[in-house]
Coordinates of C-alpha atoms in Angstrom, one line a residue:
M1020 CA 4.6 -0.8 29.6
G1021 CA 4.8 1.7 26.8
L1022 CA 3.2 1.3 23.3
F1023 CA 5.3 0.7 20.2
Q1024 CA 6.0 3.6 17.9
P1025 CA 4.4 3.3 14.4
F1026 CA 6.1 0.8 12.2
R1027 CA 6.5 1.1 8.4
F1028 CA 7.4 -1.8 6.1
H1029 CA 10.9 -1.5 4.7
T1030 CA 10.5 -4.3 2.2
S1031 CA 7.8 -4.9 -0.4
F1032 CA 6.1 -8.3 -0.3
H1033 CA 3.6 -10.2 -2.2
L1034 CA 0.3 -10.9 -0.4
R1035 CA -1.6 -14.0 -1.7
I1036 CA -4.9 -15.5 -0.8
T1037 CA -4.9 -19.3 -0.5
G1038 CA -8.3 -20.7 0.4
N1039 CA -9.3 -19.2 3.8
L1040 CA -5.8 -17.9 4.5
E1041 CA -3.8 -14.8 3.6
L1042 CA -0.1 -15.5 3.3
A1043 CA 3.0 -13.5 2.7
Q1044 CA 6.8 -13.6 3.1
L1045 CA 8.4 -10.4 4.5
G1046 CA 12.1 -11.3 4.4
P1047 CA 12.7 -13.8 7.2
V1048 CA 9.2 -13.4 8.5
S1049 CA 6.3 -15.6 7.4
L1050 CA 2.8 -14.0 7.7
I1051 CA -0.1 -16.4 8.2
G1052 CA -3.5 -14.7 8.4
I1053 CA -6.9 -16.3 8.9
N1054 CA -9.1 -14.7 6.2
R1055 CA -12.7 -15.4 7.3
P1056 CA -13.7 -12.0 8.6
E1057 CA -17.4 -12.6 7.9
K1058 CA -17.2 -15.5 10.4
R1059 CA -15.0 -13.5 12.8
N1060 CA -12.2 -15.8 11.6
A1061 CA -13.8 -18.9 13.2
V1062 CA -12.0 -22.0 12.1
D1063 CA -13.8 -24.8 10.2
P1064 CA -12.2 -28.1 9.1
T1065 CA -11.0 -26.7 5.8
T1066 CA -9.3 -23.7 7.5
A1067 CA -7.8 -26.0 10.1
K1068 CA -6.1 -28.1 7.4
E1069 CA -4.9 -25.0 5.6
L1070 CA -3.3 -23.6 8.8
I1071 CA -1.5 -26.9 9.4
Q1072 CA -0.1 -26.8 5.9
A1073 CA 1.0 -23.1 6.3
F1074 CA 2.8 -23.9 9.5
Q1075 CA 4.4 -27.0 8.1
K1076 CA 5.7 -24.9 5.2
F1077 CA 7.1 -22.4 7.7
E1078 CA 8.8 -25.1 9.7
E1079 CA 10.4 -26.6 6.6
D1080 CA 11.6 -23.3 5.1
D1081 CA 15.2 -22.5 6.4
Q1082 CA 14.8 -18.9 5.2
S1083 CA 11.8 -18.3 7.4
K1084 CA 13.0 -17.4 10.9
V1085 CA 9.8 -16.2 12.6
A1086 CA 6.1 -16.6 11.8
V1087 CA 3.4 -14.0 12.6
L1088 CA -0.2 -15.4 13.1
Y1089 CA -3.1 -12.9 12.8
G1090 CA -6.7 -12.6 11.8
K1091 CA -8.2 -10.4 9.1
G1092 CA -10.9 -7.8 9.5
G1093 CA -10.3 -6.8 13.1
Y1094 CA -10.7 -10.2 14.7
F1095 CA -8.0 -12.7 15.6
S1096 CA -10.4 -15.7 15.9
A1097 CA -13.7 -16.4 17.5
G1098 CA -12.6 -20.0 17.8
L1099 CA -14.2 -23.1 16.3
D1100 CA -16.9 -22.6 13.7
L1101 CA -19.8 -24.0 15.8
K1102 CA -22.0 -24.3 12.7
S1103 CA -19.5 -26.8 11.3
L1104 CA -19.6 -28.7 14.7
A1105 CA -23.4 -28.8 15.0
G1106 CA -24.7 -32.2 13.9
S1107 CA -21.2 -33.6 13.3
E1108 CA -21.2 -36.1 16.2
A1109 CA -20.7 -39.0 13.9
N1110 CA -17.5 -37.5 12.6
I1111 CA -15.9 -36.8 16.0
K1112 CA -13.1 -39.2 16.9
T1113 CA -9.9 -39.3 18.9
P1114 CA -6.9 -38.8 16.5
S1115 CA -4.5 -41.7 16.1
P1116 CA -0.8 -41.2 16.8
K1117 CA -0.3 -40.6 13.0
E1118 CA -3.0 -38.0 13.1
G1119 CA -1.6 -36.3 16.2
L1120 CA -1.2 -32.9 14.5
V1121 CA -4.8 -32.8 13.5
A1122 CA -6.9 -30.7 15.9
P1123 CA -10.2 -28.8 15.5
M1124 CA -8.3 -25.4 15.3
G1125 CA -5.6 -26.8 13.1
P1126 CA -1.9 -26.5 14.3
S1127 CA -2.5 -26.2 18.0
R1128 CA -0.8 -29.6 18.7
M1129 CA 2.3 -28.8 16.6
M1130 CA 5.6 -28.4 18.3
L1131 CA 7.5 -25.9 16.2
S1132 CA 11.2 -25.4 16.3
K1133 CA 11.0 -21.7 15.5
P1134 CA 9.2 -18.8 17.2
V1135 CA 5.6 -17.7 16.4
I1136 CA 4.2 -14.3 17.3
G1137 CA 0.5 -13.7 17.6
A1138 CA -0.9 -10.4 16.5
I1139 CA -4.1 -10.3 18.6
S1140 CA -6.9 -7.9 17.4
G1141 CA -10.6 -7.9 18.4
Y1142 CA -11.7 -11.3 19.8
A1143 CA -9.3 -14.1 20.6
V1144 CA -11.7 -16.4 22.4
A1145 CA -12.5 -20.1 22.9
G1146 CA -10.4 -21.9 20.3
G1147 CA -9.1 -18.6 19.1
L1148 CA -7.5 -18.1 22.6
E1149 CA -6.0 -21.6 22.2
L1150 CA -4.4 -20.5 18.8
A1151 CA -3.0 -17.5 20.6
L1152 CA -1.5 -19.8 23.2
L1153 CA 0.3 -21.7 20.4
C1154 CA 2.3 -18.5 19.9
D1155 CA 5.5 -17.8 21.8
L1156 CA 4.7 -14.1 22.1
R1157 CA 1.5 -12.2 21.8
V1158 CA 1.2 -8.5 20.7
V1159 CA -2.3 -7.6 21.8
E1160 CA -4.2 -4.5 20.6
E1161 CA -5.5 -2.3 23.3
N1162 CA -9.2 -3.1 22.5
A1163 CA -8.7 -6.8 22.2
I1164 CA -10.8 -9.3 24.2
M1165 CA -9.6 -12.8 25.3
G1166 CA -11.5 -15.5 27.1
V1167 CA -12.8 -19.1 27.2
F1168 CA -16.2 -18.1 25.6
C1169 CA -16.9 -21.8 24.7
R1170 CA -17.8 -22.3 28.3
R1171 CA -21.3 -21.1 27.4
F1172 CA -21.9 -23.8 24.9
G1173 CA -20.4 -26.9 26.5
V1174 CA -17.5 -27.0 24.1
P1175 CA -14.3 -28.2 25.9
L1176 CA -10.8 -26.9 25.4
V1177 CA -9.2 -29.6 23.3
D1178 CA -6.7 -27.4 21.4
G1179 CA -4.1 -27.0 24.2
G1180 CA -6.0 -24.5 26.4
T1181 CA -6.0 -26.5 29.6
V1182 CA -2.3 -27.5 29.0
R1183 CA -0.7 -24.2 27.9
L1184 CA -2.8 -21.7 29.9
P1185 CA -1.9 -22.9 33.4
Q1186 CA 1.8 -23.1 32.5
L1187 CA 1.7 -19.6 31.0
I1188 CA -0.2 -17.6 33.6
G1189 CA -0.4 -20.0 36.6
L1190 CA -3.1 -22.4 37.7
S1191 CA -5.1 -19.9 39.8
R1192 CA -5.5 -17.3 37.0
A1193 CA -6.0 -20.1 34.4
M1194 CA -8.9 -21.5 36.6
D1195 CA -10.4 -18.0 36.8
L1196 CA -10.7 -17.9 33.0
I1197 CA -11.5 -21.6 32.4
L1198 CA -14.3 -21.9 35.0
T1199 CA -15.9 -18.5 34.5
G1200 CA -15.5 -18.0 30.8
R1201 CA -15.2 -14.3 31.5
P1202 CA -13.6 -11.8 29.0
I1203 CA -10.4 -10.0 29.8
G1204 CA -9.0 -7.0 28.0
A1205 CA -5.5 -6.1 27.0
K1206 CA -4.5 -4.5 30.3
E1207 CA -5.5 -7.5 32.4
A1208 CA -4.0 -9.9 29.9
L1209 CA -0.7 -8.0 30.2
E1210 CA -0.9 -8.2 34.0
F1211 CA -1.6 -12.0 33.8
G1212 CA 1.3 -12.5 31.4
L1213 CA -1.1 -13.6 28.6
A1214 CA -0.1 -10.5 26.6
N1215 CA 3.6 -9.6 26.1
R1216 CA 3.1 -6.2 24.4
I1217 CA 0.1 -3.8 24.0
A1218 CA -0.3 -2.1 20.7
P1219 CA -2.7 0.7 19.6
H1220 CA -5.9 -0.3 17.9
G1221 CA -5.2 -1.4 14.3
Q1222 CA -1.4 -1.6 14.8
G1223 CA -1.0 -5.1 16.3
L1224 CA 0.1 -6.7 13.0
N1225 CA 2.7 -4.0 12.2
H1226 CA 4.2 -4.2 15.7
A1227 CA 4.2 -8.0 15.6
I1228 CA 6.1 -7.9 12.3
E1229 CA 8.6 -5.4 13.8
L1230 CA 9.1 -7.7 16.8
A1231 CA 9.6 -10.7 14.5
N1232 CA 12.2 -8.8 12.5
E1233 CA 14.0 -7.9 15.6
I1234 CA 14.4 -11.4 16.9
S1235 CA 15.1 -12.8 13.4
K1236 CA 18.4 -10.8 13.5
F1237 CA 19.9 -12.7 16.5
P1238 CA 22.1 -15.8 16.1
Q1239 CA 19.2 -18.2 15.4
R1240 CA 20.6 -21.6 16.4
C1241 CA 21.5 -20.3 19.9
M1242 CA 18.1 -18.5 20.3
N1243 CA 16.1 -21.5 19.2
T1244 CA 18.2 -23.9 21.4
D1245 CA 17.3 -21.7 24.4
R1246 CA 13.7 -21.7 23.3
R1247 CA 13.6 -25.5 23.1
S1248 CA 15.2 -25.8 26.5
A1249 CA 12.6 -23.5 28.1
Y1250 CA 9.8 -25.6 26.6
N1251 CA 11.5 -28.8 27.7
S1252 CA 11.9 -27.7 31.3
T1253 CA 8.2 -26.6 31.3
F1254 CA 6.6 -29.6 29.7
N1255 CA 9.0 -32.5 29.4
A1256 CA 11.7 -32.7 32.1
K1257 CA 10.9 -34.9 35.1
N1258 CA 13.1 -32.9 37.5
M1259 CA 15.5 -30.0 37.8
T1260 CA 18.6 -32.2 37.2
E1261 CA 17.2 -33.6 34.0
A1262 CA 16.2 -30.1 32.8
L1263 CA 19.7 -28.7 33.6
Q1264 CA 21.4 -31.5 31.8
F1265 CA 19.2 -31.0 28.7
E1266 CA 20.1 -27.3 28.8
F1267 CA 23.8 -27.9 29.1
E1268 CA 24.1 -30.6 26.5
N1269 CA 22.1 -28.7 23.9
G1270 CA 23.7 -25.4 24.7
M1271 CA 27.2 -26.7 24.3
E1272 CA 26.5 -27.8 20.8
V1273 CA 26.1 -24.2 19.7
V1274 CA 29.1 -22.7 21.6
K1275 CA 31.6 -23.3 18.8
E1276 CA 29.2 -22.2 16.0
E1277 CA 27.8 -19.0 17.5
A1278 CA 29.0 -18.3 21.1
I1279 CA 32.8 -18.1 20.3
P1280 CA 32.3 -15.8 17.3
G1281 CA 29.9 -13.7 19.5
A1282 CA 32.5 -13.4 22.2
Q1283 CA 35.1 -12.3 19.7
S1284 CA 32.6 -9.6 18.5
F1285 CA 32.2 -8.4 22.1
K1286 CA 36.0 -8.3 22.4
D1287 CA 36.1 -6.1 19.3
G1288 CA 33.6 -3.7 20.9
V1289 CA 30.3 -4.9 19.6
G1290 CA 27.3 -4.9 22.0
R1291 CA 29.0 -3.4 24.9
H1292 CA 27.0 -1.8 27.8
G1293 CA 23.9 -3.7 26.8
S1294 CA 23.7 -2.2 23.3
F1295 CA 21.6 -4.0 20.7
S1296 CA 22.5 -1.6 17.9
K1297 CA 24.1 -4.3 15.8
F1298 CA 20.6 -5.9 15.5
K1299 CA 18.7 -2.8 14.6
D1300 CA 18.0 -1.4 11.2

């Protein structure tokens, strides 16, 4: 697996600080950054709410095609801010159905309809690993560390870690991480399927943005329909027949809108021999 070539921004964008987040819009790409570097981007209740609001805005914005989640200051996220948890037993409760999106790390229970790419730098551990698992793809810097570090403190994975991790990398490898709490680096994460790309140190965000721009150029309804079907077959479908029916029924809805024009483009010579040049800058 080769490393990306250096990426340069082609479009100017306005970066704004909102509470504990750093937000920006780069064309069709929404940037959502956790901005608590002094806490290694650990998430407290305020940050969790801000992350939910940022992802809700991304979900509702038709012009935003892909989101990139990252952490400032060389860390993705060290997980839950344990200082905010200490002494808070009286405030811990199981969320009601109406509060289903609320989780200690924020958006980890959200089911988004569009892709999210994680730019993983430094530590993505404990709840930070669970936020990384929320992402569809993970661009991991070569010096990054991932792991279930909360194992040491008796803090359970309640932000999707025990649900998403086994589906993503298999039960055996997930148990290795869940039971031991051991750290793994970028190379092993790539071998596990936890990382999708490896980027040089300090280049993860740039390469995640480049990847987001690439997939934002594809016919979006078709891509997101396939994405939805993949998640359905993984988490929702009772059997193969049900999964195949879901795939067919939803896929056929986009044939007239995107597949027929795409076939005409192919007939006209676009995209022959595996070329993606139409979707490149």
